[in-house]
Amino acid sequence: MNKQGIISFITMSSKKRRLVLGAIYFSFFCFFLTSCSSYNAQTKKFYDYYKVGRTEDAAIEVTILAEKSDEKDKLLYRLEEGTIKLAASQFEESLIAFNLAEEIIQEKDDSAKLTARKIADEIQAVAVNATVLTYHGTAYDKIMLNSYKSLAYLRNGNITAAKIELRRAYSRQKEAVEKYAKDIEKSKKDGSDKHIDIESDKYKEKLSAQYANLEDYSAYAVYVNPFTVYLDGLLNLASYEDASDLERAKKNFERVGSMLGSPASLKTEIALVEKFYKNEKTEPLVFIIVEHGLAPHLVESKMDLFIPVNAQLEGVLLSGALPTMEFNISPYASLSANGQKIKLLSNMDAVIATEFKKHLPIRLTRMLISMAVKAIAQHNADKRGKGALYLGSILYTALTNRADLRIWRTLPKEFLFATMPIPKDGKIEFKSKDGSILETIELESENQLTLLYLKIPSRGSISKQIIKLR
């Protein structure tokens, strides 16, 4: 701010000074309203309980947050609530939370009802930042919502409802391809209307440097999760009534094998389908699924950019805020059950990172439009010599420059799986890579098919659910 600007603030009338100070106070209000507490800070208490296996304590904390959360964040808190209550074996309560989340998604997908709200959200995002936007959920959010609902129904003994949820999850995969392609095209058009070309080398280089860590993560296909496909195959196999169920199971197992690049990794499951086709006798089997580690979280990073404000290429150098992804370390390097390695089924880090990368143009365009609006206001205030207004614009820009860090934090880092005969004594012994015994679980060997579902969010924290399938 120039000297004349400072003098103008000091010498202006008390009425004008009050207006300027009011604008500054409003900036502080916006800061405390939208940015004072990030999603990571808000969720820390239940997240810390969850990762050490204190699921009942985590359930209490997340329920309080879900009930009192702002409408714009309600969907995400319901997803966290449903996950934690599922882990705590509170299956009915988990379904209630997930059903509430699904109702919110259905409401948000009804564009006819929400046009006015969406417009208001976008205006606020330009004026403040993306944290004021209503959280609509990612494609993997929606797919995992129905996958977890399937597990909750399965634990309640309703395998028919469980299979319906997996069909819904499959539908969401197909819907996502079309829906998010339209969203990305819209963001590019919005940027073009504001003379922002996110395809330019300038922005590509910035993004490449900012998100270099994501290059190590590539998923099977965008919006596809092998865990969901495998679970669908498993439930159709376990509850088959005719050849169509077995055919669906076989196709899903073959799809998973193709996704993993190793069709032989599903040979036990496919061989079992063939035996059921022929009504051959089978030995008791256990299907082991392990939720291992915790999904990535988002942190704020800055991107310095020169924002032009007119055709003469005058502009302002501003620092924009974008979320970057940080990945958690696996609790164990590898796991085995009765000496058999438990293999990777679904790399959730890759699933999440792939979709995050796919949607970076939307995040970048939104940030650039917001920066352009603030840059023009800042430039105009400076050109007019309105020092106090210039000070207010700088302060407002700084205080509202925050990244949106909302992400479903209680998802696992990866899903692992193994299939094996149930030994005569029914005991399954889990070991880490160094040979340490982590847990010994006893199963009923008379059950034909059993699902053993483990959660290992962190080292030393293991919970189990034993589900009779057939």
Coordinates of C-alpha atoms in Angstrom, one line a residue:
M1 CA 0.0 0.0 0.0
N2 CA 1.4 3.5 -0.9
K3 CA 2.0 6.4 1.5
Q4 CA -0.9 8.4 0.0
G5 CA -3.2 5.4 0.8
I6 CA -2.2 5.4 4.5
I7 CA -2.7 9.2 4.7
S8 CA -6.2 8.8 3.1
F9 CA -7.2 6.4 5.8
I10 CA -6.0 8.6 8.6
T11 CA -7.6 11.8 7.2
M12 CA -10.9 10.3 6.0
S13 CA -14.2 11.1 7.8
S14 CA -15.1 8.9 10.8
K15 CA -18.1 7.6 8.8
K16 CA -15.9 6.3 6.0
R17 CA -13.4 4.9 8.4
R18 CA -16.1 3.0 10.2
L19 CA -17.2 1.5 6.9
V20 CA -13.6 0.4 6.0
L21 CA -13.1 -1.0 9.5
G22 CA -16.4 -2.8 9.2
A23 CA -15.1 -4.4 5.9
I24 CA -12.0 -5.5 7.7
Y25 CA -13.9 -6.9 10.6
F26 CA -16.1 -8.8 8.1
S27 CA -12.9 -10.3 6.7
F28 CA -12.0 -11.6 10.1
F29 CA -15.5 -12.9 10.6
C30 CA -15.3 -14.8 7.3
F31 CA -11.9 -16.2 8.3
F32 CA -13.2 -17.6 11.6
L33 CA -16.5 -18.8 10.0
T34 CA -14.9 -20.7 7.2
S35 CA -11.3 -21.5 7.9
C36 CA -10.5 -21.4 11.6
S37 CA -10.9 -25.1 12.0
S38 CA -10.0 -27.5 9.1
Y39 CA -11.7 -30.8 8.6
N40 CA -8.6 -32.5 9.9
A41 CA -8.9 -30.6 13.1
Q42 CA -12.6 -31.2 13.5
T43 CA -12.3 -34.9 13.0
K44 CA -9.2 -35.5 15.1
K45 CA -10.8 -36.8 18.2
F46 CA -12.9 -39.6 16.6
Y47 CA -10.2 -40.3 14.1
D48 CA -7.6 -40.9 16.8
Y49 CA -10.0 -43.2 18.7
Y50 CA -10.8 -45.1 15.5
K51 CA -7.3 -45.8 14.4
V52 CA -6.3 -47.4 17.7
G53 CA -9.4 -49.6 17.7
R54 CA -11.5 -47.6 20.2
T55 CA -14.5 -47.8 17.9
E56 CA -17.2 -47.3 20.6
D57 CA -15.6 -44.1 21.8
A58 CA -15.2 -43.0 18.2
A59 CA -18.8 -43.8 17.5
I60 CA -19.9 -41.5 20.3
E61 CA -17.8 -38.6 19.1
V62 CA -18.7 -38.9 15.4
T63 CA -22.4 -39.1 16.3
I64 CA -22.2 -35.8 18.1
L65 CA -20.4 -34.1 15.2
A66 CA -22.8 -35.6 12.6
E67 CA -25.8 -34.3 14.5
K68 CA -24.6 -30.7 14.9
S69 CA -22.6 -30.4 11.7
D70 CA -23.4 -27.7 9.2
E71 CA -25.6 -28.8 6.2
K72 CA -22.7 -28.4 3.8
D73 CA -20.7 -31.0 5.7
K74 CA -23.5 -33.3 6.7
L75 CA -22.9 -36.0 4.0
L76 CA -19.3 -36.5 4.9
Y77 CA -20.0 -36.8 8.7
R78 CA -22.7 -39.4 8.0
L79 CA -20.3 -41.4 5.9
E80 CA -17.7 -41.3 8.8
E81 CA -20.4 -42.2 11.3
G82 CA -21.6 -45.2 9.3
T83 CA -18.1 -46.6 8.9
I84 CA -17.2 -46.3 12.5
K85 CA -20.5 -47.8 13.7
L86 CA -20.0 -50.7 11.3
A87 CA -16.6 -51.3 12.8
A88 CA -18.1 -51.1 16.3
S89 CA -20.6 -53.9 15.3
Q90 CA -23.5 -51.4 15.6
F91 CA -25.0 -52.6 12.4
E92 CA -28.5 -51.1 12.7
E93 CA -27.1 -47.7 13.7
S94 CA -24.6 -48.0 10.8
L95 CA -27.4 -48.5 8.3
I96 CA -29.3 -45.5 9.7
A97 CA -26.2 -43.3 9.2
F98 CA -25.6 -44.6 5.7
N99 CA -29.2 -44.3 4.7
L100 CA -29.2 -40.7 5.9
A101 CA -26.0 -40.2 3.8
E102 CA -27.7 -41.7 0.8
E103 CA -30.8 -39.5 1.2
I104 CA -28.5 -36.4 1.1
I105 CA -26.8 -37.7 -2.1
Q106 CA -30.2 -38.3 -3.7
E107 CA -31.3 -34.8 -2.8
K108 CA -28.0 -33.2 -4.0
D109 CA -28.3 -35.2 -7.3
D110 CA -31.7 -33.6 -8.0
S111 CA -30.4 -30.7 -9.9
A112 CA -33.9 -29.3 -10.6
K113 CA -34.4 -28.7 -6.9
L114 CA -30.9 -27.5 -6.1
T115 CA -30.2 -25.1 -9.0
A116 CA -30.6 -22.0 -6.8
R117 CA -28.5 -23.5 -4.0
K118 CA -25.7 -24.5 -6.3
I119 CA -25.6 -21.0 -7.8
A120 CA -25.4 -19.5 -4.3
D121 CA -22.7 -22.0 -3.3
E122 CA -20.6 -21.1 -6.4
I123 CA -20.9 -17.4 -5.7
Q124 CA -19.8 -17.9 -2.1
A125 CA -16.9 -20.1 -3.3
V126 CA -15.7 -17.3 -5.6
A127 CA -16.0 -14.7 -2.9
V128 CA -14.6 -16.7 -0.1
N129 CA -13.1 -20.2 -0.8
A130 CA -14.1 -23.8 -1.6
T131 CA -14.8 -24.7 2.0
V132 CA -18.1 -23.0 1.8
L133 CA -19.3 -25.3 -0.9
T134 CA -21.7 -28.1 0.0
Y135 CA -19.9 -31.4 0.0
H136 CA -21.5 -33.5 -2.7
G137 CA -19.3 -36.7 -2.4
T138 CA -16.9 -38.4 -4.8
A139 CA -17.7 -41.3 -7.0
Y140 CA -15.7 -43.6 -4.7
D141 CA -17.6 -42.2 -1.7
K142 CA -20.9 -43.4 -3.3
I143 CA -19.5 -46.7 -4.4
M144 CA -18.1 -47.4 -0.9
L145 CA -21.3 -46.2 0.7
N146 CA -23.3 -49.0 -1.0
S147 CA -20.5 -51.5 -0.4
Y148 CA -20.5 -50.8 3.3
K149 CA -24.3 -50.9 3.4
S150 CA -24.0 -54.3 1.8
L151 CA -21.7 -55.5 4.7
A152 CA -24.1 -54.1 7.3
Y153 CA -27.1 -55.9 5.8
L154 CA -25.0 -59.1 5.6
R155 CA -24.1 -58.9 9.3
N156 CA -27.8 -58.5 10.0
G157 CA -28.5 -61.7 8.0
N158 CA -30.2 -60.0 5.1
I159 CA -28.1 -61.3 2.1
T160 CA -30.8 -60.3 -0.4
A161 CA -30.6 -56.6 0.6
A162 CA -26.8 -56.9 0.7
K163 CA -26.8 -58.0 -3.0
I164 CA -29.1 -55.1 -4.0
E165 CA -26.7 -52.6 -2.5
L166 CA -23.8 -54.1 -4.6
R167 CA -25.9 -53.7 -7.7
R168 CA -26.4 -50.1 -6.8
A169 CA -22.7 -49.7 -6.3
Y170 CA -22.1 -51.1 -9.8
S171 CA -24.7 -48.6 -11.2
R172 CA -22.8 -45.7 -9.5
Q173 CA -19.6 -46.7 -11.3
K174 CA -21.3 -46.4 -14.7
E175 CA -23.1 -43.1 -13.7
A176 CA -19.8 -41.6 -12.5
V177 CA -18.1 -41.8 -15.9
E178 CA -20.7 -39.6 -17.6
K179 CA -21.4 -37.3 -14.7
Y180 CA -17.9 -36.3 -13.8
A181 CA -16.9 -35.9 -17.5
K182 CA -19.6 -33.2 -17.7
D183 CA -18.4 -31.5 -14.5
I184 CA -14.8 -31.3 -15.8
E185 CA -16.0 -29.9 -19.1
K186 CA -18.1 -27.3 -17.2
S187 CA -15.1 -26.2 -15.1
K188 CA -13.1 -25.7 -18.3
K189 CA -15.8 -23.6 -19.8
D190 CA -16.1 -21.5 -16.6
G191 CA -12.4 -20.9 -16.7
S192 CA -12.5 -20.0 -20.4
D193 CA -15.3 -17.5 -19.8
K194 CA -12.9 -15.8 -17.3
H195 CA -10.0 -16.1 -19.8
I196 CA -8.4 -18.8 -17.7
D197 CA -6.8 -21.7 -19.7
I198 CA -6.0 -24.5 -17.3
E199 CA -4.6 -26.5 -20.3
S200 CA -1.8 -23.9 -20.7
D201 CA 1.8 -25.0 -20.0
K202 CA 2.0 -22.5 -17.1
Y203 CA -0.6 -24.3 -15.1
K204 CA 0.4 -27.8 -16.2
E205 CA 3.9 -27.3 -15.0
K206 CA 2.6 -25.9 -11.7
L207 CA 0.3 -28.9 -11.2
S208 CA 3.0 -31.4 -12.2
A209 CA 5.3 -30.0 -9.6
Q210 CA 2.6 -29.7 -6.9
Y211 CA 1.3 -33.2 -7.3
A212 CA 4.3 -35.2 -8.3
N213 CA 3.6 -37.7 -5.4
L214 CA 0.4 -38.8 -7.2
E215 CA 2.2 -40.2 -10.2
D216 CA 3.0 -43.4 -8.2
Y217 CA -0.7 -44.2 -7.8
S218 CA -2.6 -45.5 -10.8
A219 CA -5.9 -47.3 -10.3
Y220 CA -7.5 -50.2 -12.2
A221 CA -9.8 -47.8 -14.1
V222 CA -11.3 -44.6 -13.0
Y223 CA -14.3 -45.1 -10.7
V224 CA -13.8 -48.9 -10.4
N225 CA -13.1 -50.6 -7.1
P226 CA -12.1 -54.3 -7.2
F227 CA -13.3 -54.8 -3.5
T228 CA -16.9 -54.0 -4.5
V229 CA -16.7 -56.3 -7.6
Y230 CA -15.2 -59.2 -5.5
L231 CA -17.8 -58.8 -2.7
D232 CA -20.6 -59.0 -5.3
G233 CA -19.1 -62.2 -6.7
L234 CA -18.7 -63.7 -3.3
L235 CA -22.3 -63.0 -2.2
N236 CA -23.8 -64.3 -5.5
L237 CA -21.7 -67.5 -5.0
A238 CA -22.7 -67.9 -1.4
S239 CA -26.5 -67.4 -2.0
Y240 CA -26.8 -68.9 -5.5
E241 CA -30.2 -70.3 -6.4
D242 CA -29.6 -70.9 -10.1
A243 CA -27.0 -70.8 -12.9
S244 CA -27.5 -67.0 -13.4
D245 CA -26.1 -66.3 -9.9
L246 CA -23.1 -68.6 -10.5
E247 CA -22.5 -66.9 -13.9
R248 CA -22.5 -63.5 -12.3
A249 CA -20.1 -64.7 -9.5
K250 CA -17.7 -66.2 -12.1
K251 CA -17.7 -63.0 -14.3
N252 CA -17.0 -60.8 -11.2
F253 CA -14.1 -63.0 -10.1
E254 CA -12.7 -63.0 -13.6
R255 CA -13.0 -59.2 -13.7
V256 CA -11.2 -58.9 -10.4
G257 CA -8.4 -61.2 -11.7
S258 CA -8.1 -59.0 -14.8
M259 CA -8.0 -55.8 -12.7
L260 CA -5.2 -57.3 -10.5
G261 CA -3.3 -58.4 -13.6
S262 CA -3.3 -62.0 -12.2
P263 CA -6.3 -64.2 -13.2
A264 CA -4.7 -67.0 -11.3
S265 CA -5.1 -65.1 -8.0
L266 CA -8.8 -66.0 -8.1
K267 CA -8.4 -69.6 -9.1
T268 CA -9.9 -70.9 -5.8
E269 CA -13.0 -68.8 -6.2
I270 CA -13.5 -69.7 -9.9
A271 CA -12.9 -73.4 -9.2
L272 CA -15.5 -73.3 -6.5
V273 CA -18.1 -71.8 -8.9
E274 CA -17.4 -74.7 -11.2
K275 CA -17.9 -77.2 -8.4
F276 CA -21.2 -75.6 -7.5
Y277 CA -22.3 -75.8 -11.2
K278 CA -21.7 -79.6 -11.0
N279 CA -23.1 -80.0 -7.5
E280 CA -19.8 -81.5 -6.4
K281 CA -19.0 -81.7 -2.7
T282 CA -16.7 -78.9 -1.4
E283 CA -14.6 -78.6 1.7
P284 CA -15.3 -75.8 4.2
L285 CA -13.7 -72.6 3.0
V286 CA -13.0 -69.2 4.6
F287 CA -12.8 -66.0 2.6
I288 CA -10.6 -63.5 4.4
I289 CA -10.9 -59.8 3.7
V290 CA -8.7 -57.3 5.6
E291 CA -9.1 -53.5 5.7
H292 CA -5.5 -52.5 6.2
G293 CA -4.3 -49.1 7.2
L294 CA -6.0 -45.8 6.7
A295 CA -6.9 -43.8 3.6
P296 CA -5.0 -40.6 2.6
H297 CA -5.8 -37.2 4.0
L298 CA -5.6 -33.7 2.5
V299 CA -3.3 -30.9 3.6
E300 CA -3.1 -27.3 2.4
S301 CA -0.4 -26.1 0.0
K302 CA 0.2 -22.8 -1.7
M303 CA 0.6 -22.0 -5.4
D304 CA 2.0 -18.6 -6.2
L305 CA 0.6 -17.2 -9.4
F306 CA 0.6 -13.9 -11.3
I307 CA -3.1 -13.0 -12.0
P308 CA -3.6 -10.6 -14.9
V309 CA -6.5 -8.2 -14.4
N310 CA -6.8 -6.4 -17.8
A311 CA -5.7 -6.5 -21.4
Q312 CA -2.6 -4.5 -20.6
L313 CA -1.4 -7.5 -18.6
E314 CA -1.4 -5.6 -15.4
G315 CA -1.9 -7.9 -12.5
V316 CA -1.3 -9.0 -8.9
L317 CA 0.9 -11.8 -7.6
L318 CA -1.2 -13.9 -5.3
S319 CA -0.8 -17.2 -3.4
G320 CA -3.6 -19.6 -4.0
A321 CA -4.5 -22.5 -1.7
L322 CA -5.0 -26.0 -3.0
P323 CA -5.3 -29.4 -1.2
T324 CA -2.5 -31.9 -1.6
M325 CA -2.7 -35.6 -0.7
E326 CA -0.7 -37.2 2.0
F327 CA -0.5 -41.0 2.3
N328 CA -0.4 -43.0 5.5
I329 CA 2.2 -45.8 6.2
S330 CA 0.9 -49.4 6.1
P331 CA 0.7 -50.9 9.6
Y332 CA 2.5 -54.0 8.4
A333 CA 4.8 -54.7 5.4
S334 CA 2.9 -58.0 4.8
L335 CA 0.4 -60.4 6.4
S336 CA -0.2 -64.1 6.3
A337 CA -2.9 -66.5 7.5
N338 CA -1.8 -70.1 8.4
G339 CA 1.4 -69.5 6.3
Q340 CA -0.5 -68.2 3.2
K341 CA 0.2 -64.7 2.1
I342 CA -2.8 -62.3 2.2
K343 CA -2.7 -60.5 -1.1
L344 CA -3.8 -57.1 -2.4
L345 CA -7.4 -56.9 -3.5
S346 CA -7.9 -53.2 -3.8
N347 CA -5.4 -50.3 -3.4
M348 CA -7.7 -47.6 -2.0
D349 CA -4.8 -45.1 -2.1
A350 CA -4.8 -45.6 -5.9
V351 CA -8.6 -45.5 -6.2
I352 CA -8.7 -42.2 -4.3
A353 CA -5.6 -40.6 -5.8
T354 CA -6.8 -41.4 -9.4
E355 CA -10.2 -39.7 -8.9
F356 CA -8.5 -36.8 -7.1
K357 CA -6.1 -36.3 -10.1
K358 CA -9.1 -36.6 -12.5
H359 CA -10.8 -33.7 -10.7
L360 CA -7.9 -31.4 -10.3
P361 CA -9.0 -29.2 -13.2
I362 CA -12.2 -28.5 -11.3
R363 CA -10.3 -27.5 -8.1
L364 CA -7.8 -25.4 -10.0
T365 CA -10.4 -23.6 -12.1
R366 CA -12.4 -22.7 -9.0
M367 CA -9.3 -21.4 -7.2
L368 CA -8.2 -19.4 -10.2
I369 CA -11.6 -17.7 -10.6
S370 CA -11.7 -16.8 -6.9
M371 CA -8.1 -15.5 -7.2
A372 CA -9.0 -13.4 -10.3
V373 CA -12.0 -11.8 -8.6
K374 CA -9.9 -10.9 -5.5
A375 CA -7.0 -9.7 -7.7
I376 CA -9.3 -7.3 -9.7
A377 CA -10.7 -5.9 -6.5
Q378 CA -7.2 -5.5 -5.0
H379 CA -5.8 -3.9 -8.2
N380 CA -8.7 -1.4 -8.6
A381 CA -8.4 -0.3 -4.9
D382 CA -4.7 0.3 -5.4
K383 CA -5.1 2.2 -8.7
R384 CA -7.7 4.5 -7.2
G385 CA -5.4 5.3 -4.3
K386 CA -8.0 4.0 -1.8
G387 CA -5.4 2.8 0.7
A388 CA -7.8 1.6 3.3
L389 CA -9.8 -0.3 0.8
Y390 CA -6.6 -1.8 -0.6
L391 CA -5.6 -2.8 2.9
G392 CA -9.0 -4.4 3.4
S393 CA -8.8 -6.3 0.1
I394 CA -5.3 -7.7 1.0
L395 CA -6.5 -8.7 4.4
Y396 CA -9.7 -10.3 3.0
T397 CA -7.7 -12.2 0.4
A398 CA -5.3 -13.5 2.9
L399 CA -7.9 -14.6 5.5
T400 CA -10.2 -16.4 3.0
N401 CA -7.3 -18.1 1.2
R402 CA -8.0 -21.6 2.4
A403 CA -8.1 -25.0 0.7
D404 CA -10.9 -27.5 1.0
L405 CA -9.5 -30.5 3.0
R406 CA -12.7 -32.6 3.3
I407 CA -12.3 -36.3 2.5
W408 CA -13.6 -39.6 3.9
R409 CA -10.9 -40.3 6.4
T410 CA -12.0 -43.7 7.9
L411 CA -11.7 -45.6 4.7
P412 CA -8.8 -48.1 4.6
K413 CA -5.5 -47.7 2.8
E414 CA -6.1 -51.1 1.1
F415 CA -8.2 -54.2 1.0
L416 CA -6.3 -57.5 1.2
F417 CA -7.8 -61.0 0.7
A418 CA -7.1 -64.7 0.9
T419 CA -9.1 -67.9 0.5
M420 CA -8.3 -71.2 2.2
P421 CA -9.8 -74.4 3.6
I422 CA -10.8 -74.2 7.2
P423 CA -8.5 -76.5 9.2
K424 CA -10.0 -79.2 11.4
D425 CA -9.3 -77.3 14.6
G426 CA -10.9 -74.2 13.0
K427 CA -7.9 -72.0 13.9
I428 CA -6.6 -69.3 11.6
E429 CA -3.3 -67.7 12.8
F430 CA -2.3 -64.3 11.5
K431 CA 1.3 -63.3 11.4
S432 CA 3.3 -60.2 10.3
K433 CA 6.3 -60.3 8.0
D434 CA 8.7 -60.8 10.9
G435 CA 6.8 -63.9 12.1
S436 CA 5.0 -62.3 15.0
I437 CA 1.6 -63.7 15.8
L438 CA -0.9 -60.9 15.6
E439 CA -4.1 -62.8 16.2
T440 CA -5.5 -66.4 16.3
I441 CA -9.1 -66.7 15.4
E442 CA -11.2 -69.9 15.7
L443 CA -13.9 -70.7 13.2
E444 CA -16.7 -73.2 13.0
S445 CA -15.4 -75.9 10.6
E446 CA -18.9 -77.2 9.8
N447 CA -19.9 -74.1 7.9
Q448 CA -19.4 -74.5 4.1
L449 CA -18.5 -70.9 3.4
T450 CA -17.4 -68.3 6.0
L451 CA -16.3 -64.7 5.6
L452 CA -13.7 -63.5 8.1
Y453 CA -13.6 -59.7 7.9
L454 CA -10.7 -57.9 9.7
K455 CA -10.0 -54.2 10.3
I456 CA -6.4 -53.3 11.0
P457 CA -6.3 -49.4 10.9
S458 CA -3.0 -49.2 12.8
R459 CA -0.2 -51.4 14.2
G460 CA -1.5 -53.4 17.1
S461 CA -5.2 -52.6 16.5
I462 CA -7.2 -55.6 15.1
S463 CA -11.0 -56.2 15.2
K464 CA -12.8 -59.1 13.6
Q465 CA -16.3 -60.1 12.3
I466 CA -17.1 -63.7 11.5
I467 CA -20.0 -64.1 9.0
K468 CA -21.5 -67.4 8.0
L469 CA -22.2 -67.3 4.3
R470 CA -23.5 -70.8 3.5

